Coordinates of C-alpha atoms in Angstrom, one line a residue:
X15 CA 208.7 263.2 205.8
X16 CA 211.5 262.8 208.2
X17 CA 214.6 260.6 207.6
X18 CA 213.6 258.2 210.0
X19 CA 210.0 257.9 208.8
X20 CA 211.6 257.4 205.3
X21 CA 213.6 254.7 206.3
X22 CA 210.5 253.0 208.1
X23 CA 208.4 253.2 204.9
X24 CA 211.0 251.7 202.9
X25 CA 212.2 248.8 204.8
X26 CA 209.2 247.0 204.3
X27 CA 209.2 247.6 200.5
X28 CA 212.7 246.7 200.6
X29 CA 211.9 243.3 202.1
X30 CA 208.9 242.7 199.7
X31 CA 211.1 243.4 196.9
X32 CA 213.8 240.9 198.1
X33 CA 211.3 238.4 198.9
X34 CA 209.8 238.5 195.4
X35 CA 213.0 238.3 193.7
X36 CA 213.7 234.8 194.8
X37 CA 216.1 235.3 197.3
X38 CA 214.6 232.0 199.2
X39 CA 214.4 229.6 196.2
X40 CA 216.7 226.7 196.2
X41 CA 216.7 225.9 192.3
X42 CA 216.2 227.9 189.3
X43 CA 216.1 226.1 186.0
X44 CA 215.8 228.4 182.9
X45 CA 215.3 228.3 179.3
X46 CA 214.0 224.9 179.3
X47 CA 211.7 222.9 176.9
X48 CA 209.2 222.0 179.4
X49 CA 207.4 218.8 178.6
X50 CA 205.1 218.6 181.9
X51 CA 204.0 215.0 181.7
X52 CA 200.3 215.6 180.8
X53 CA 200.9 214.6 177.1
X54 CA 200.7 218.5 176.2
X55 CA 203.0 219.9 173.8
X56 CA 206.4 221.2 175.2
X57 CA 206.5 224.9 175.8
X58 CA 209.7 227.2 176.6
X59 CA 209.8 228.0 180.2
X60 CA 211.5 228.3 183.6
X61 CA 210.9 226.2 186.8
X62 CA 211.5 227.6 190.4
X63 CA 212.0 225.1 193.5
X64 CA 212.0 225.6 196.9
X65 CA 212.3 222.9 199.9
X66 CA 211.8 220.4 197.3
X67 CA 208.6 221.5 196.0
X68 CA 207.9 223.3 192.3
X69 CA 206.8 226.6 193.6
X70 CA 206.6 228.3 190.0
X71 CA 206.2 227.2 186.3
X72 CA 206.0 229.0 183.0
X73 CA 207.3 232.0 181.0
X74 CA 208.2 234.2 183.7
X75 CA 211.3 236.4 183.8
X76 CA 213.7 234.6 185.6
X77 CA 215.9 237.6 186.2
X78 CA 213.0 238.7 188.8
X79 CA 214.3 236.1 191.0
X80 CA 217.5 234.4 192.5
X81 CA 218.1 230.7 193.8
X82 CA 220.9 228.6 195.5
X83 CA 221.6 227.1 192.3
X84 CA 220.7 228.3 188.7
X85 CA 220.9 225.9 185.7
X86 CA 220.4 227.0 182.1
X87 CA 218.8 224.3 180.5
X88 CA 219.7 226.0 177.2
X89 CA 216.7 224.6 175.2
X90 CA 217.2 221.0 176.8
X91 CA 214.0 219.0 177.6
X92 CA 212.8 219.5 181.1
X93 CA 210.5 216.8 182.3
X94 CA 209.2 215.2 185.2
X95 CA 211.2 212.1 186.4
X96 CA 209.8 209.0 185.6
X97 CA 207.7 206.6 187.4
X98 CA 208.2 202.8 187.1
X99 CA 205.0 201.0 188.2
X100 CA 206.8 197.7 188.1
X101 CA 210.3 197.6 189.8
X102 CA 212.3 195.1 191.8
X103 CA 214.7 195.3 194.6
X104 CA 215.3 195.6 198.3
X105 CA 216.1 199.3 199.5
X106 CA 218.3 198.0 202.5
X107 CA 220.6 196.3 199.9
X108 CA 220.9 198.9 197.1
X109 CA 219.2 202.3 198.6
X110 CA 220.4 204.3 195.5
X111 CA 218.9 202.3 192.9
X112 CA 221.4 203.9 190.5
X113 CA 220.0 201.3 187.8
X114 CA 216.8 203.4 187.9
X115 CA 218.2 206.9 188.4
X116 CA 220.4 206.8 185.4
X117 CA 217.5 205.9 183.4
X118 CA 215.4 208.9 184.8
X119 CA 213.3 207.0 187.0
X120 CA 212.7 208.9 190.5
X121 CA 209.8 206.8 191.8
X122 CA 209.8 203.0 191.9
X123 CA 206.9 200.6 192.8
X124 CA 208.0 197.5 194.9
X125 CA 205.8 194.4 195.6
X126 CA 204.6 193.0 192.3
X127 CA 203.6 189.7 191.2
X128 CA 202.2 188.8 194.2
X129 CA 205.5 189.1 196.4
X130 CA 206.2 191.7 198.8
X131 CA 208.4 193.1 201.2
X132 CA 207.7 193.9 205.2
X133 CA 206.0 190.6 205.9
X134 CA 203.0 191.5 208.4
X135 CA 205.1 194.4 209.6
X136 CA 204.8 196.8 206.7
X137 CA 204.7 199.9 208.9
X138 CA 208.0 198.9 210.5
X139 CA 209.8 198.2 207.2
X140 CA 208.7 201.3 205.9
X141 CA 210.2 203.1 208.9
X142 CA 213.4 200.9 208.4
X143 CA 213.5 202.1 204.6
X144 CA 213.1 205.7 205.6
X145 CA 215.7 205.4 208.1
X146 CA 218.4 204.6 205.7
X147 CA 216.8 206.8 202.9
X148 CA 216.6 206.1 199.3
X149 CA 217.7 207.3 195.7
X150 CA 214.0 207.3 194.1
X151 CA 210.9 207.4 196.3
X152 CA 209.6 204.1 196.9
X153 CA 206.1 202.7 196.5
X154 CA 204.7 199.5 198.4
X155 CA 202.4 197.0 197.0
X156 CA 201.1 194.0 199.4
X157 CA 201.6 190.7 197.4
X158 CA 198.9 188.1 197.4
X159 CA 201.0 185.2 197.4
X160 CA 203.2 186.8 200.5
X161 CA 199.6 187.1 202.2
X162 CA 199.0 183.2 201.5
X163 CA 202.6 182.3 202.7
X164 CA 202.1 184.5 205.8
X165 CA 198.9 182.8 206.9
X166 CA 200.2 179.3 205.8
X167 CA 197.2 178.9 203.7
X168 CA 196.6 175.8 201.8
X169 CA 198.8 175.5 199.0
X170 CA 196.4 173.4 196.5
X171 CA 193.0 174.7 197.5
X172 CA 190.7 177.4 198.5
X173 CA 191.4 178.7 202.0
X174 CA 188.8 178.7 204.7
X175 CA 187.2 181.6 206.3
X176 CA 190.1 181.7 209.2
X177 CA 192.7 182.1 206.6
X178 CA 190.9 184.6 204.4
X179 CA 190.1 186.7 207.3
X180 CA 193.8 186.9 208.1
X181 CA 194.7 187.7 205.0
X182 CA 192.4 190.5 204.7
X183 CA 193.6 191.5 207.9
X184 CA 197.2 191.6 207.2
X185 CA 196.4 193.4 203.8
X186 CA 194.3 196.0 205.7
X187 CA 197.1 196.9 208.3
X188 CA 199.7 197.0 205.2
X189 CA 197.3 199.7 203.6
X190 CA 196.9 201.7 206.8
X191 CA 200.7 201.8 207.1
X192 CA 200.9 203.3 203.3
X193 CA 200.8 200.3 200.9
X194 CA 199.3 201.4 197.6
X195 CA 197.3 198.2 197.0
X196 CA 197.2 194.3 196.4
X197 CA 199.1 192.5 193.7
X198 CA 198.6 189.2 192.0
X199 CA 200.8 186.7 190.5
X200 CA 198.4 184.2 189.4
X201 CA 201.1 182.4 186.9
X202 CA 203.0 181.5 189.8
X203 CA 202.8 179.4 193.1
X204 CA 201.1 179.8 195.5
X205 CA 199.0 182.6 193.8
X206 CA 198.2 180.3 191.0
X207 CA 196.2 178.1 193.4
X208 CA 193.7 180.8 194.3
X209 CA 190.2 181.0 192.9
X210 CA 187.9 183.9 192.1
X211 CA 185.9 183.9 195.6
X212 CA 189.5 184.7 197.2
X213 CA 191.0 187.1 194.7
X214 CA 187.9 189.0 194.8
X215 CA 187.8 189.0 198.4
X216 CA 191.2 190.6 199.0
X217 CA 190.5 193.2 196.1
X218 CA 187.5 194.1 198.1
X219 CA 189.7 194.7 201.2
X220 CA 192.1 196.5 198.7
X221 CA 189.3 198.8 197.3
X222 CA 187.7 199.6 200.8
X223 CA 191.1 200.7 201.7
X224 CA 191.3 203.1 198.9
X225 CA 193.9 201.1 197.0
X226 CA 194.3 199.3 193.6
X227 CA 195.1 195.9 192.2
X228 CA 198.0 195.1 190.0
X229 CA 198.2 191.6 188.4
X230 CA 200.2 189.4 186.4
X231 CA 197.8 187.3 184.6
X232 CA 197.2 183.5 185.0
X233 CA 198.9 182.8 181.6
X234 CA 200.4 185.0 178.8
X235 CA 200.4 182.3 176.2
X236 CA 198.8 183.1 173.0
X237 CA 196.1 180.4 173.5
X238 CA 195.2 181.4 177.1
X239 CA 195.7 185.2 177.0
X240 CA 192.2 186.2 176.7
X241 CA 190.7 183.9 179.2
X242 CA 193.6 185.0 181.6
X243 CA 192.9 188.6 180.8
X244 CA 189.0 188.1 181.2
X245 CA 189.6 186.6 184.6
X246 CA 191.7 189.4 186.1
X247 CA 189.2 192.2 184.4
X248 CA 186.2 190.2 186.0
X249 CA 188.1 190.4 189.6
X250 CA 188.0 194.3 189.0
X251 CA 184.5 193.9 188.0
X252 CA 183.4 192.2 190.8
X253 CA 185.5 194.7 193.4
X254 CA 185.2 197.8 191.8
X255 CA 189.1 198.0 192.3
X256 CA 191.1 199.9 190.0
X257 CA 193.4 197.5 187.8
X258 CA 196.7 197.5 186.4
X259 CA 197.7 194.7 184.2
X260 CA 201.0 193.8 184.8
X261 CA 203.7 193.8 182.0
X262 CA 201.2 193.2 179.3
X263 CA 202.5 190.6 176.7
X264 CA 201.5 187.7 174.6
X265 CA 203.8 185.0 174.6
X266 CA 204.7 183.5 170.7
X267 CA 201.8 185.5 169.1
X268 CA 203.2 187.1 165.8
X269 CA 200.0 189.2 164.6
X270 CA 199.4 192.6 165.9
X271 CA 195.8 192.0 165.6
X272 CA 196.3 189.4 168.8
X273 CA 197.1 192.7 170.4
X274 CA 194.0 194.4 169.3
X275 CA 192.0 191.4 170.5
X276 CA 193.4 192.1 174.1
X277 CA 193.0 195.8 173.9
X278 CA 189.1 195.3 173.0
X279 CA 188.8 193.1 176.2
X280 CA 190.0 196.1 178.3
X281 CA 188.1 198.7 176.4
X282 CA 185.0 196.8 177.1
X283 CA 185.6 196.8 180.6
X284 CA 186.5 200.6 180.6
X285 CA 183.3 201.1 178.6
X286 CA 181.3 199.6 181.8
X287 CA 183.1 202.3 183.8
X288 CA 186.1 200.3 185.5
X289 CA 189.6 202.0 185.4
X290 CA 191.7 199.6 183.5
X291 CA 195.4 200.3 182.5
X292 CA 198.3 198.2 181.7
X293 CA 202.0 198.5 181.5
X294 CA 205.0 196.9 179.6
X295 CA 208.6 196.6 179.2
X296 CA 210.1 197.5 175.6
X297 CA 211.9 194.1 175.2
X298 CA 211.2 190.9 173.3
X299 CA 212.5 188.7 175.9
X300 CA 211.0 188.0 179.3
X301 CA 212.7 186.9 182.3
X302 CA 211.6 184.4 185.1
X303 CA 212.0 181.3 186.5
X304 CA 212.6 178.3 184.6
X305 CA 209.5 176.8 186.0
X306 CA 207.7 178.6 183.6
X307 CA 208.4 176.0 180.9
X308 CA 207.5 173.1 183.3
X309 CA 204.0 171.8 183.5
X310 CA 201.7 172.4 186.7
X311 CA 201.8 168.7 187.5
X312 CA 205.7 168.8 187.7
X313 CA 206.0 172.1 189.8
X314 CA 205.3 172.3 193.5
X315 CA 203.3 171.3 195.5
X316 CA 204.0 168.1 193.7
X317 CA 207.3 166.2 194.2
X318 CA 209.5 166.6 191.3
X319 CA 211.2 163.3 191.9
X320 CA 208.4 161.3 192.0
X321 CA 207.0 162.8 188.6
X322 CA 210.5 161.8 187.3
X323 CA 210.4 158.6 188.2
X324 CA 206.6 157.8 187.3
X325 CA 206.3 160.2 184.3
X326 CA 209.6 160.9 182.6
X327 CA 208.7 160.2 179.2
X328 CA 205.5 162.3 179.6
X329 CA 207.5 165.1 180.9
X330 CA 210.3 164.9 178.3
X331 CA 207.8 165.0 175.4
X332 CA 205.9 168.1 177.3
X333 CA 209.1 170.0 177.6
X334 CA 210.4 169.3 173.9
X335 CA 207.3 170.5 172.5
X336 CA 206.9 173.5 174.8
X337 CA 210.4 174.8 174.6
X338 CA 210.2 174.4 170.5
X339 CA 206.9 176.2 170.6
X340 CA 208.9 179.1 172.7
X341 CA 211.4 179.4 169.5
X342 CA 213.4 176.6 170.6
X343 CA 216.4 175.9 173.2
X344 CA 218.2 178.9 171.6
X345 CA 215.5 181.4 172.8
X346 CA 216.2 180.7 176.5
X347 CA 219.3 182.5 177.8
X348 CA 220.3 181.6 181.4
X349 CA 220.9 184.6 183.9
X350 CA 221.7 182.4 187.0
X351 CA 224.9 180.5 187.7
X352 CA 226.6 178.1 186.4
X353 CA 225.2 179.0 183.1
X354 CA 225.0 182.7 183.1
X355 CA 225.3 184.0 179.3
X356 CA 224.6 180.6 177.9
X357 CA 221.5 179.3 176.0
X358 CA 219.7 176.1 176.7
X359 CA 221.0 174.8 173.4
X360 CA 224.4 175.5 174.6
X361 CA 224.3 173.6 177.8
X362 CA 222.7 170.9 176.0
X363 CA 225.7 170.5 173.6
X364 CA 228.0 171.2 176.4
X365 CA 226.7 168.5 178.5
X366 CA 226.2 166.4 175.2
X367 CA 222.4 165.7 176.0
X368 CA 218.9 166.5 174.7
X369 CA 217.7 170.0 176.1
X370 CA 214.8 168.1 177.9
X371 CA 216.9 165.8 179.7
X372 CA 219.1 168.7 180.7
X373 CA 215.9 170.4 181.9
X374 CA 214.8 167.4 183.8
X375 CA 218.4 166.1 185.0
X376 CA 220.6 169.2 185.7
X377 CA 218.0 172.1 186.2
X378 CA 214.4 171.0 187.6
X379 CA 211.5 173.5 188.0
X380 CA 213.4 175.7 190.5
X381 CA 217.0 175.4 189.3
X382 CA 217.4 178.5 187.3
X383 CA 216.1 181.9 185.8
X384 CA 216.4 183.0 182.2
X385 CA 215.5 185.3 179.3
X386 CA 213.0 183.9 177.3
X387 CA 213.0 185.3 173.5
X388 CA 209.2 184.7 173.0
X389 CA 207.4 188.0 172.0
X390 CA 206.9 189.5 168.7
X391 CA 207.9 193.4 168.5
X392 CA 205.2 194.4 166.4
X393 CA 202.9 192.9 168.9
X394 CA 204.5 194.8 171.5
X395 CA 204.5 198.0 169.5
X396 CA 200.7 197.9 169.4
X397 CA 200.5 197.5 173.0
X398 CA 202.8 200.5 173.6
X399 CA 200.8 202.8 171.6
X400 CA 197.6 202.3 173.2
X401 CA 196.7 205.5 175.4
X402 CA 196.0 203.5 178.4
X403 CA 199.4 201.6 178.7
X404 CA 202.3 202.9 180.4
X405 CA 206.1 202.1 180.5
X406 CA 207.5 200.1 183.1
X407 CA 210.7 197.9 183.8
X408 CA 209.9 194.7 185.8
X409 CA 213.7 195.1 186.6
X410 CA 216.0 195.5 189.3
X411 CA 219.7 196.2 190.0
X412 CA 220.6 192.4 190.3
X413 CA 218.7 190.9 187.6
X414 CA 220.3 189.6 184.4
X415 CA 218.2 191.3 181.9
X416 CA 218.6 194.9 180.4
X417 CA 215.2 196.1 181.3
X418 CA 216.3 196.9 184.8
X419 CA 218.8 199.0 183.4
X420 CA 217.6 200.3 180.2
X421 CA 213.6 200.2 179.7
X422 CA 213.1 204.0 180.0
X423 CA 215.9 205.2 178.1
X424 CA 215.4 202.6 175.4
X425 CA 211.8 204.5 174.9
X426 CA 213.3 207.5 173.8
X427 CA 216.5 206.0 172.0
X428 CA 214.6 203.5 169.9
X429 CA 210.9 204.2 169.7
X430 CA 211.1 208.2 169.7
X431 CA 214.3 209.2 168.2
X432 CA 214.9 205.9 165.8
X433 CA 211.4 204.9 164.9
X434 CA 209.3 207.9 165.2
X435 CA 206.7 205.3 167.0
X436 CA 205.4 208.4 169.0
X437 CA 206.4 211.8 169.8
X438 CA 208.5 212.8 172.8
X439 CA 205.8 214.3 174.6
X440 CA 203.8 210.9 174.5
X441 CA 206.6 208.8 175.6
X442 CA 207.1 211.1 178.7
X443 CA 203.6 211.0 179.6
X444 CA 203.5 207.2 179.5
X445 CA 206.6 207.2 181.8
X446 CA 205.7 210.2 184.3
X447 CA 201.7 211.7 184.1
X448 CA 200.2 208.4 183.3
X449 CA 201.9 205.9 185.9
X450 CA 201.3 208.7 188.6
X451 CA 197.9 209.3 187.8
X452 CA 197.5 205.5 187.8
X453 CA 198.9 204.9 191.2
X454 CA 197.2 207.9 192.7
X455 CA 200.2 210.3 193.0
X456 CA 198.7 213.3 191.1
X457 CA 195.6 213.3 193.9
X458 CA 196.1 215.1 196.9
X459 CA 193.5 213.0 198.6
X460 CA 195.7 210.0 198.2
X461 CA 199.1 211.2 198.7
X462 CA 200.7 214.1 200.8
X463 CA 202.8 215.6 198.0
X464 CA 201.8 215.1 194.5
X465 CA 204.1 214.1 191.7
X466 CA 204.7 213.0 188.4
X467 CA 203.7 216.3 186.5
X468 CA 205.6 219.7 186.5
X469 CA 203.0 221.6 188.2
X470 CA 203.1 224.2 191.0
X471 CA 202.8 222.1 194.4
X472 CA 204.1 219.2 193.2
X473 CA 207.3 217.4 194.2
X474 CA 210.6 218.5 192.4
X475 CA 211.2 215.3 190.7
X476 CA 212.8 216.9 187.5
X477 CA 214.9 215.8 184.5
X478 CA 217.2 217.9 182.3
X479 CA 218.2 216.1 179.1
X480 CA 219.0 216.2 175.4
X481 CA 216.9 213.3 173.9
X482 CA 219.3 212.8 171.2
X483 CA 221.6 211.8 173.8
X484 CA 219.9 209.3 175.7
X485 CA 221.0 205.9 175.2
X486 CA 220.4 202.5 176.7
X487 CA 223.6 200.7 177.2
X488 CA 222.3 197.5 178.9
X489 CA 222.5 194.2 176.7
X490 CA 221.2 190.7 177.2
X491 CA 225.1 189.8 177.2
X492 CA 226.0 192.7 179.5
X493 CA 222.6 193.9 181.3
X494 CA 224.1 195.9 184.2
X495 CA 225.6 199.0 182.0
X496 CA 223.9 202.3 183.3
X497 CA 222.1 204.5 180.9
X498 CA 223.2 207.7 179.7
X499 CA 222.3 211.2 178.7
X500 CA 220.0 212.0 181.8
X501 CA 222.3 215.2 182.6
X502 CA 220.4 216.2 185.6
X503 CA 218.0 214.0 187.9
X504 CA 216.7 215.7 190.7
X505 CA 214.6 213.8 193.3
X506 CA 212.6 216.2 196.0
X507 CA 214.5 219.1 194.5
X508 CA 218.2 217.3 195.1
X509 CA 220.3 216.4 192.4
X510 CA 221.1 212.7 192.2
X511 CA 222.8 212.9 189.1
X512 CA 224.6 216.1 188.6
X513 CA 226.0 217.2 185.0
X514 CA 225.9 213.4 184.2
X515 CA 227.7 212.2 187.2
X516 CA 225.8 210.1 189.9
X517 CA 226.6 211.0 193.4
X518 CA 225.7 209.3 196.8
X519 CA 222.8 211.6 197.8
X520 CA 219.6 209.5 199.2
X521 CA 217.1 212.4 199.3
X522 CA 214.0 210.2 199.2
X523 CA 212.4 206.9 201.1
X524 CA 208.8 205.6 201.2
X525 CA 205.8 207.2 199.6
X526 CA 203.0 206.7 201.5
X527 CA 199.3 206.3 200.5
X528 CA 196.8 208.3 202.4
X529 CA 193.8 206.4 203.9
X530 CA 190.5 207.4 202.6

């Protein structure tokens, strides 16, 4: 063979060797303890990433591949980025969402409890978010209360066919734009005015468009929780839509058996063939408007001044009894000015008047938001260990509650490391694989790029961390403290936290749902 022929023979082989050696890969993570998000046990291995996609996972020889960046995990955990199914925030105001990224969250879900962004032009809103880019990926849900407001539906009665048809039209348009489904906030106005025909009609529209429903039940109080959960399960029964119950909890229940009672209702629906899941945040205090304490007849659309004038004594007695039932005025911690960091008891002492008079004269049903220490941790932990319950934050960058900065780190720090409530693999499943599957992110028929698991072909949303170093720093007194311990956080293959340091990268945007 001549020298020129030999050269022609070897050039293709050299090209193949170079290609196979991994010259084109962007990232190689080697020597990791890989927890893939499925709930399976950790295994030792390596991960290769190219163009934001996981190309190879396993116990291959990393020396056979090269990459622009190589990280030696040196036995640290490598997991999928976490998926938050219940988030708050406005991407145009805080596109980085460092509160989420710092606790390992690489996908957030906006538009819960019936309130959503984008109005009637969700497609335009999504384009606007994509233009500015975001830290985590952003999922959109369309809010039922927002639909009522957009159509000026009657506040205290069932809408007629004209109103309902318009709501269904807006919902369909939103879902064609890429919204993942419909959310309810049945405890809050105006969603609370809706009856079953309206709720089912809209759930049918969501299901017809391949979406799901997420719902805040009508009441989380111990004496109403079963009827409220049954109501939202019945919406799923009549529509066939997959249902996720938002921030599952029971207010002032102190017996874990009460959790069993609620889980039994969900299991019964699941046995009927329905897809039923739930999420929760790992704290014993909720956070919402002060209106949650007031009776329905003292909240909009009723005129509060008229209620005070005509029924003040009755209102004062109601508030006194309800607050005391909810662990007293010491258990209400304000998160809005001018009382941030003070309890209702503190404010009452400062103003030298009974707390019920403070609520009537100085605050009213729309005058504040607060954290309410009304849950039992043993009840919450029973919910947390259920195989169909995942972790969420129900928080955002501005909220005066630590859950927006600490929920996911808290799961690892307290319930894995300190209490051994569950193994790390199960905790990561509840924060990645399970929520991703619930949203449809693991299904190629529902999303262009799958995510939520460490699998070939999935988005390179990845974490590298030592579980022993994970810490939730946020407290009720100082809730805006970033979590620590996630040394590397990647979104679509781009580092947004680099060796523990937050940067200014914005590698993501809207995650759209495919139409069926």
